[in-house]
Amino acid sequence: MPNTPVQATAEGMPKFGLTAIMSDAWERYRYIRRQYSAKQIERGIVDGSFSACLKTAWRVAKKNREEARQGAKVVAVMKTPAGERLRALRAALAETDTLSFRYSAAARRTAIKSEINALLA
């Protein structure tokens, strides 16, 4: 693996609000310290370290970024003629959750999800 430095302002690199991530991590850390006793934290029942809270904050920030990106794709698709088909597919997907056990909902759900992904791609 080459040892080449990557600039922090490299094109295509996602930018995150570091202040928001750090404040979220500190909020999680304080919540864990308030919520759980010192014995639970010392014994390792609960990971009360700040590094674990920071990792969680980063994971949540990345997940929120991805959800926002997916939401933007959905909004863009909804403005096209395929938007009506996407609404119908989402309704059908919601209906598969309420099917009785007589029906094999897994195959239907998989087919509907693959068609939704094809529309969003």
PDB file of C-alpha atoms in Angstrom:
ATOM      1  CA  MET A   1       0.000   0.000   0.000  1.00  0.00           C
ATOM      2  CA  PRO A   2       1.550   3.328  -1.014  1.00  0.00           C
ATOM      3  CA  ASN A   3       2.292   5.813   1.710  1.00  0.00           C
ATOM      4  CA  THR A   4       0.930   8.949   0.046  1.00  0.00           C
ATOM      5  CA  PRO A   5      -0.607  11.769   2.059  1.00  0.00           C
ATOM      6  CA  VAL A   6      -4.190  12.738   1.352  1.00  0.00           C
ATOM      7  CA  GLN A   7      -5.089  16.389   1.677  1.00  0.00           C
ATOM      8  CA  ALA A   8      -7.896  17.203   4.079  1.00  0.00           C
ATOM      9  CA  THR A   9      -9.659  19.237   1.413  1.00  0.00           C
ATOM     10  CA  ALA A  10      -9.417  16.521  -1.206  1.00  0.00           C
ATOM     11  CA  GLU A  11     -12.176  16.607  -3.764  1.00  0.00           C
ATOM     12  CA  GLY A  12     -14.913  14.081  -3.172  1.00  0.00           C
ATOM     13  CA  MET A  13     -14.181  13.697   0.522  1.00  0.00           C
ATOM     14  CA  PRO A  14     -17.321  14.048   2.638  1.00  0.00           C
ATOM     15  CA  LYS A  15     -17.333  16.954   5.036  1.00  0.00           C
ATOM     16  CA  PHE A  16     -18.863  16.582   8.463  1.00  0.00           C
ATOM     17  CA  GLY A  17     -19.674  19.068  11.195  1.00  0.00           C
ATOM     18  CA  LEU A  18     -16.939  18.214  13.678  1.00  0.00           C
ATOM     19  CA  THR A  19     -18.439  20.465  16.342  1.00  0.00           C
ATOM     20  CA  ALA A  20     -21.751  18.630  16.156  1.00  0.00           C
ATOM     21  CA  ILE A  21     -20.022  15.241  16.293  1.00  0.00           C
ATOM     22  CA  MET A  22     -17.951  16.194  19.337  1.00  0.00           C
ATOM     23  CA  SER A  23     -20.926  17.672  21.174  1.00  0.00           C
ATOM     24  CA  ASP A  24     -22.934  14.523  20.408  1.00  0.00           C
ATOM     25  CA  ALA A  25     -20.078  12.379  21.753  1.00  0.00           C
ATOM     26  CA  TRP A  26     -19.858  14.420  24.957  1.00  0.00           C
ATOM     27  CA  GLU A  27     -23.629  14.229  25.380  1.00  0.00           C
ATOM     28  CA  ARG A  28     -23.519  10.438  25.022  1.00  0.00           C
ATOM     29  CA  TYR A  29     -20.605  10.215  27.456  1.00  0.00           C
ATOM     30  CA  ARG A  30     -22.382  12.275  30.105  1.00  0.00           C
ATOM     31  CA  TYR A  31     -25.601  10.309  29.604  1.00  0.00           C
ATOM     32  CA  ILE A  32     -23.820   6.978  30.136  1.00  0.00           C
ATOM     33  CA  ARG A  33     -22.055   8.302  33.235  1.00  0.00           C
ATOM     34  CA  ARG A  34     -25.381   9.515  34.665  1.00  0.00           C
ATOM     35  CA  GLN A  35     -27.422   6.491  33.671  1.00  0.00           C
ATOM     36  CA  TYR A  36     -25.153   3.643  34.787  1.00  0.00           C
ATOM     37  CA  SER A  37     -23.355   3.033  38.031  1.00  0.00           C
ATOM     38  CA  ALA A  38     -19.571   3.060  38.301  1.00  0.00           C
ATOM     39  CA  LYS A  39     -19.560  -0.694  39.005  1.00  0.00           C
ATOM     40  CA  GLN A  40     -21.310  -1.443  35.708  1.00  0.00           C
ATOM     41  CA  ILE A  41     -18.798   0.669  33.837  1.00  0.00           C
ATOM     42  CA  GLU A  42     -15.762  -0.760  35.684  1.00  0.00           C
ATOM     43  CA  ARG A  43     -16.824  -4.371  35.123  1.00  0.00           C
ATOM     44  CA  GLY A  44     -17.243  -3.768  31.415  1.00  0.00           C
ATOM     45  CA  ILE A  45     -20.990  -4.331  31.371  1.00  0.00           C
ATOM     46  CA  VAL A  46     -21.355  -0.904  29.764  1.00  0.00           C
ATOM     47  CA  ASP A  47     -18.627   0.685  27.669  1.00  0.00           C
ATOM     48  CA  GLY A  48     -18.487   4.105  29.282  1.00  0.00           C
ATOM     49  CA  SER A  49     -15.317   5.294  27.603  1.00  0.00           C
ATOM     50  CA  PHE A  50     -15.259   8.510  25.643  1.00  0.00           C
ATOM     51  CA  SER A  51     -13.716   6.736  22.652  1.00  0.00           C
ATOM     52  CA  ALA A  52     -16.739   4.436  22.379  1.00  0.00           C
ATOM     53  CA  CYS A  53     -19.033   7.463  22.517  1.00  0.00           C
ATOM     54  CA  LEU A  54     -16.978   9.225  19.841  1.00  0.00           C
ATOM     55  CA  LYS A  55     -17.077   6.157  17.586  1.00  0.00           C
ATOM     56  CA  THR A  56     -20.839   5.989  18.004  1.00  0.00           C
ATOM     57  CA  ALA A  57     -21.187   9.689  17.209  1.00  0.00           C
ATOM     58  CA  TRP A  58     -19.176   9.240  14.007  1.00  0.00           C
ATOM     59  CA  ARG A  59     -21.218   6.178  13.039  1.00  0.00           C
ATOM     60  CA  VAL A  60     -24.464   8.109  13.559  1.00  0.00           C
ATOM     61  CA  ALA A  61     -23.173  11.105  11.562  1.00  0.00           C
ATOM     62  CA  LYS A  62     -22.188   8.866   8.641  1.00  0.00           C
ATOM     63  CA  LYS A  63     -25.524   7.066   8.789  1.00  0.00           C
ATOM     64  CA  ASN A  64     -27.406  10.380   8.801  1.00  0.00           C
ATOM     65  CA  ARG A  65     -25.375  11.564   5.803  1.00  0.00           C
ATOM     66  CA  GLU A  66     -26.224   8.389   3.887  1.00  0.00           C
ATOM     67  CA  GLU A  67     -29.921   8.656   4.790  1.00  0.00           C
ATOM     68  CA  ALA A  68     -29.969  12.263   3.597  1.00  0.00           C
ATOM     69  CA  ARG A  69     -28.337  11.209   0.336  1.00  0.00           C
ATOM     70  CA  GLN A  70     -30.914   8.443  -0.130  1.00  0.00           C
ATOM     71  CA  GLY A  71     -33.688  10.912   0.699  1.00  0.00           C
ATOM     72  CA  ALA A  72     -32.397  13.278  -1.984  1.00  0.00           C
ATOM     73  CA  LYS A  73     -32.454  10.423  -4.493  1.00  0.00           C
ATOM     74  CA  VAL A  74     -36.021   9.585  -3.552  1.00  0.00           C
ATOM     75  CA  VAL A  75     -37.119  13.218  -3.923  1.00  0.00           C
ATOM     76  CA  ALA A  76     -35.465  13.378  -7.343  1.00  0.00           C
ATOM     77  CA  VAL A  77     -37.200  10.169  -8.443  1.00  0.00           C
ATOM     78  CA  MET A  78     -40.570  11.327  -7.098  1.00  0.00           C
ATOM     79  CA  LYS A  79     -40.486  14.260  -9.515  1.00  0.00           C
ATOM     80  CA  THR A  80     -40.172  11.900 -12.487  1.00  0.00           C
ATOM     81  CA  PRO A  81     -42.837   9.609 -13.955  1.00  0.00           C
ATOM     82  CA  ALA A  82     -41.236   6.707 -12.082  1.00  0.00           C
ATOM     83  CA  GLY A  83     -42.294   8.389  -8.835  1.00  0.00           C
ATOM     84  CA  GLU A  84     -45.797   6.978  -9.036  1.00  0.00           C
ATOM     85  CA  ARG A  85     -44.396   3.482  -9.508  1.00  0.00           C
ATOM     86  CA  LEU A  86     -42.111   4.025  -6.501  1.00  0.00           C
ATOM     87  CA  ARG A  87     -45.090   5.046  -4.339  1.00  0.00           C
ATOM     88  CA  ALA A  88     -46.975   1.932  -5.416  1.00  0.00           C
ATOM     89  CA  LEU A  89     -43.983  -0.297  -4.667  1.00  0.00           C
ATOM     90  CA  ARG A  90     -43.553   1.208  -1.205  1.00  0.00           C
ATOM     91  CA  ALA A  91     -47.238   0.626  -0.478  1.00  0.00           C
ATOM     92  CA  ALA A  92     -46.908  -2.987  -1.632  1.00  0.00           C
ATOM     93  CA  LEU A  93     -43.840  -3.405   0.564  1.00  0.00           C
ATOM     94  CA  ALA A  94     -45.769  -2.114   3.569  1.00  0.00           C
ATOM     95  CA  GLU A  95     -48.587  -4.560   2.795  1.00  0.00           C
ATOM     96  CA  THR A  96     -46.210  -7.535   2.887  1.00  0.00           C
ATOM     97  CA  ASP A  97     -45.652  -6.878   6.595  1.00  0.00           C
ATOM     98  CA  THR A  98     -49.298  -7.632   7.330  1.00  0.00           C
ATOM     99  CA  LEU A  99     -49.614 -10.837   5.308  1.00  0.00           C
ATOM    100  CA  SER A 100     -50.690 -13.931   7.184  1.00  0.00           C
ATOM    101  CA  PHE A 101     -48.295 -16.821   7.642  1.00  0.00           C
ATOM    102  CA  ARG A 102     -49.994 -18.727   4.822  1.00  0.00           C
ATOM    103  CA  TYR A 103     -48.143 -16.585   2.315  1.00  0.00           C
ATOM    104  CA  SER A 104     -44.424 -16.495   1.651  1.00  0.00           C
ATOM    105  CA  ALA A 105     -43.755 -12.814   2.113  1.00  0.00           C
ATOM    106  CA  ALA A 106     -39.956 -13.096   1.900  1.00  0.00           C
ATOM    107  CA  ALA A 107     -39.897 -13.685  -1.853  1.00  0.00           C
ATOM    108  CA  ARG A 108     -42.365 -10.855  -2.479  1.00  0.00           C
ATOM    109  CA  ARG A 109     -40.429  -8.492  -0.229  1.00  0.00           C
ATOM    110  CA  THR A 110     -37.145  -9.318  -1.993  1.00  0.00           C
ATOM    111  CA  ALA A 111     -38.636  -8.743  -5.437  1.00  0.00           C
ATOM    112  CA  ILE A 112     -40.176  -5.428  -4.401  1.00  0.00           C
ATOM    113  CA  LYS A 113     -36.951  -4.209  -2.767  1.00  0.00           C
ATOM    114  CA  SER A 114     -34.895  -5.078  -5.855  1.00  0.00           C
ATOM    115  CA  GLU A 115     -37.322  -3.154  -8.060  1.00  0.00           C
ATOM    116  CA  ILE A 116     -37.176  -0.154  -5.711  1.00  0.00           C
ATOM    117  CA  ASN A 117     -33.362  -0.227  -5.799  1.00  0.00           C
ATOM    118  CA  ALA A 118     -33.457  -0.398  -9.599  1.00  0.00           C
ATOM    119  CA  LEU A 119     -35.648   2.702  -9.712  1.00  0.00           C
ATOM    120  CA  LEU A 120     -33.366   4.608  -7.339  1.00  0.00           C
ATOM    121  CA  ALA A 121     -30.165   3.667  -9.179  1.00  0.00           C
TER     122      ALA A 121
END
